[in-house]
PDB file of C-alpha atoms in Angstrom:
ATOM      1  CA  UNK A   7      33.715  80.791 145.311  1.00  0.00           C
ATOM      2  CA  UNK A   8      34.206  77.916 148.225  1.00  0.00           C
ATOM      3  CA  UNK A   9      37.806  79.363 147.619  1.00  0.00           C
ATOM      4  CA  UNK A  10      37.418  82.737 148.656  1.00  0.00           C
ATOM      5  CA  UNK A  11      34.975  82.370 151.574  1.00  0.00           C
ATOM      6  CA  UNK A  12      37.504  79.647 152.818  1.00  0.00           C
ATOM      7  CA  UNK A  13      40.354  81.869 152.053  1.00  0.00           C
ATOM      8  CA  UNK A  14      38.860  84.824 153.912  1.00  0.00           C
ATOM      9  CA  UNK A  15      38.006  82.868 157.361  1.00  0.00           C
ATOM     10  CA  UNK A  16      41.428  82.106 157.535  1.00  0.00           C
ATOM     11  CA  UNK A  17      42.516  85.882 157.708  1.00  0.00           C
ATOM     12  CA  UNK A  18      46.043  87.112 156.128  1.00  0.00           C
ATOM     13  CA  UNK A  19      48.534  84.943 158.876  1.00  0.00           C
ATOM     14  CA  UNK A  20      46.260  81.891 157.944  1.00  0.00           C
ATOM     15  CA  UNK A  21      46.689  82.427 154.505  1.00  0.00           C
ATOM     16  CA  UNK A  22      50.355  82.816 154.751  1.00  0.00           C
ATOM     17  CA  UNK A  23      50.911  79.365 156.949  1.00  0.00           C
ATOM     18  CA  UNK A  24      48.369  77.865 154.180  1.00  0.00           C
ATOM     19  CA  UNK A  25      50.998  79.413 151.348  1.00  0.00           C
ATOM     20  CA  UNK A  26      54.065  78.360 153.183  1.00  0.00           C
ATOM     21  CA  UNK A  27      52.734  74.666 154.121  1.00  0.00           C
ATOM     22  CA  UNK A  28      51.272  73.922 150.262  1.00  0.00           C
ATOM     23  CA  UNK A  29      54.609  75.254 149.000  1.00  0.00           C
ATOM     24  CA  UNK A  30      56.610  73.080 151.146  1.00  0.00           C
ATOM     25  CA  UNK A  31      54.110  69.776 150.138  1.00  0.00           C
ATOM     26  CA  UNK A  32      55.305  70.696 146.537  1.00  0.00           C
ATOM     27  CA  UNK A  33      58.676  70.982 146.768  1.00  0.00           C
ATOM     28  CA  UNK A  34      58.731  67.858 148.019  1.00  0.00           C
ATOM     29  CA  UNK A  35      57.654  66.304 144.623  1.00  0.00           C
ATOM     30  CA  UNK A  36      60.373  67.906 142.733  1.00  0.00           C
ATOM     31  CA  UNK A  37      62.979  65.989 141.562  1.00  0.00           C
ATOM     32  CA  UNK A  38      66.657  66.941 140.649  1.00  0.00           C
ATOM     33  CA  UNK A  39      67.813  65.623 137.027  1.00  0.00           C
ATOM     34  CA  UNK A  40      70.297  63.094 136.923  1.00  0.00           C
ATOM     35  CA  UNK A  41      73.964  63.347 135.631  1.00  0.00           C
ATOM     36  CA  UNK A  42      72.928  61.173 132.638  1.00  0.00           C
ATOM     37  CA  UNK A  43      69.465  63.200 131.918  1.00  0.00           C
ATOM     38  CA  UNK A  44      71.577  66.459 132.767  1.00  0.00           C
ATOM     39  CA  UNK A  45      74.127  65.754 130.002  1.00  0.00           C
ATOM     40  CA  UNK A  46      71.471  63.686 127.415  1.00  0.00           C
ATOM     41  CA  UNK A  47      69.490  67.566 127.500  1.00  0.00           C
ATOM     42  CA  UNK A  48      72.397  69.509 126.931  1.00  0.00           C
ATOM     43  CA  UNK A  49      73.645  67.642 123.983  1.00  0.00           C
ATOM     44  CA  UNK A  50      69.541  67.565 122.552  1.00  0.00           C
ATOM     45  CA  UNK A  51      69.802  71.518 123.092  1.00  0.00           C
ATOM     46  CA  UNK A  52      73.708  71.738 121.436  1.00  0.00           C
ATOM     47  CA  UNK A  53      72.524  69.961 118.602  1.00  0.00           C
ATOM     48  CA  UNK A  54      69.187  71.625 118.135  1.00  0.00           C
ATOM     49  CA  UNK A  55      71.330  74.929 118.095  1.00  0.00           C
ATOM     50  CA  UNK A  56      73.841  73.463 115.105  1.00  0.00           C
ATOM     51  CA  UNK A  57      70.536  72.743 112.729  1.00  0.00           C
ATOM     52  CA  UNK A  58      69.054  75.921 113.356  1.00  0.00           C
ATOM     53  CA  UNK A  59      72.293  78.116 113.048  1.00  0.00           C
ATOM     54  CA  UNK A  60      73.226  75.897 109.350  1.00  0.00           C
ATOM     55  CA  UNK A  61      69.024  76.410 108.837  1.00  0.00           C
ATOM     56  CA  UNK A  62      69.355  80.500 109.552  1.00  0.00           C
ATOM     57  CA  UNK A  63      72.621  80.378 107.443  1.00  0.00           C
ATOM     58  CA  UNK A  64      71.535  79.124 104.385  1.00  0.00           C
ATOM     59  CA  UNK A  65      68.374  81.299 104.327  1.00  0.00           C
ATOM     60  CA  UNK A  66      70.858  84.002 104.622  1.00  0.00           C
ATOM     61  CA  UNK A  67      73.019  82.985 101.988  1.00  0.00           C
ATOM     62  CA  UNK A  68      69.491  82.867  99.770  1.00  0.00           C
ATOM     63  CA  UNK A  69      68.211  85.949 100.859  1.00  0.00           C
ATOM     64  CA  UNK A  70      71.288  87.384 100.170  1.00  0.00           C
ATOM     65  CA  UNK A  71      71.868  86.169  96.210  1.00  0.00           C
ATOM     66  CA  UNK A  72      68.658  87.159  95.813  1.00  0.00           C
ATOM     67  CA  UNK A  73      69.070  90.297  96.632  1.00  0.00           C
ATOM     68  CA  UNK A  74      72.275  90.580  94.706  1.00  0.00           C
ATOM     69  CA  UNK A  75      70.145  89.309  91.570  1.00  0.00           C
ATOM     70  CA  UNK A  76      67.502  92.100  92.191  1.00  0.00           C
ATOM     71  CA  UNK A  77      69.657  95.089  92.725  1.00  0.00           C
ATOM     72  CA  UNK A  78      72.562  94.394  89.989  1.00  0.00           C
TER      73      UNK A  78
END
């Protein structure tokens, strides 16, 4: 509730410097990924896509003979 009283003494263009100046004080905390950490996630996310693609492929392959068994 302190919040909103606060928030509405400050009137819309208040409110907007308020926005603008908070956003700029976290930007300033971000920090861009180095080539190393860039290139370590991509080959974690590569490889996380190979076990899932053999995973989804052999359930296929399952589903599939199964199927083949039940309708033949």
């Amino acid at each position: 509730m302190a919040a909103s009283r606060e928030d509405s003494k400050l009137g819309p263009i208040g409110q907007g410097r308020e926005f603008i100046s908070d956003s700029i004080v976290e930007l300033k905390k971000v920090s861009v990924p180095t080539r190393q950490e860039t290139v370590q996630a991509t080959m974690v996310v590569i490889f996380m896509l190979f076990v899932v693609s053999i995973y989804l492929g052999m359930l296929d392959l399952i589903f599939k003979r199964l199927m083949e068994s039940i309708l033949s």
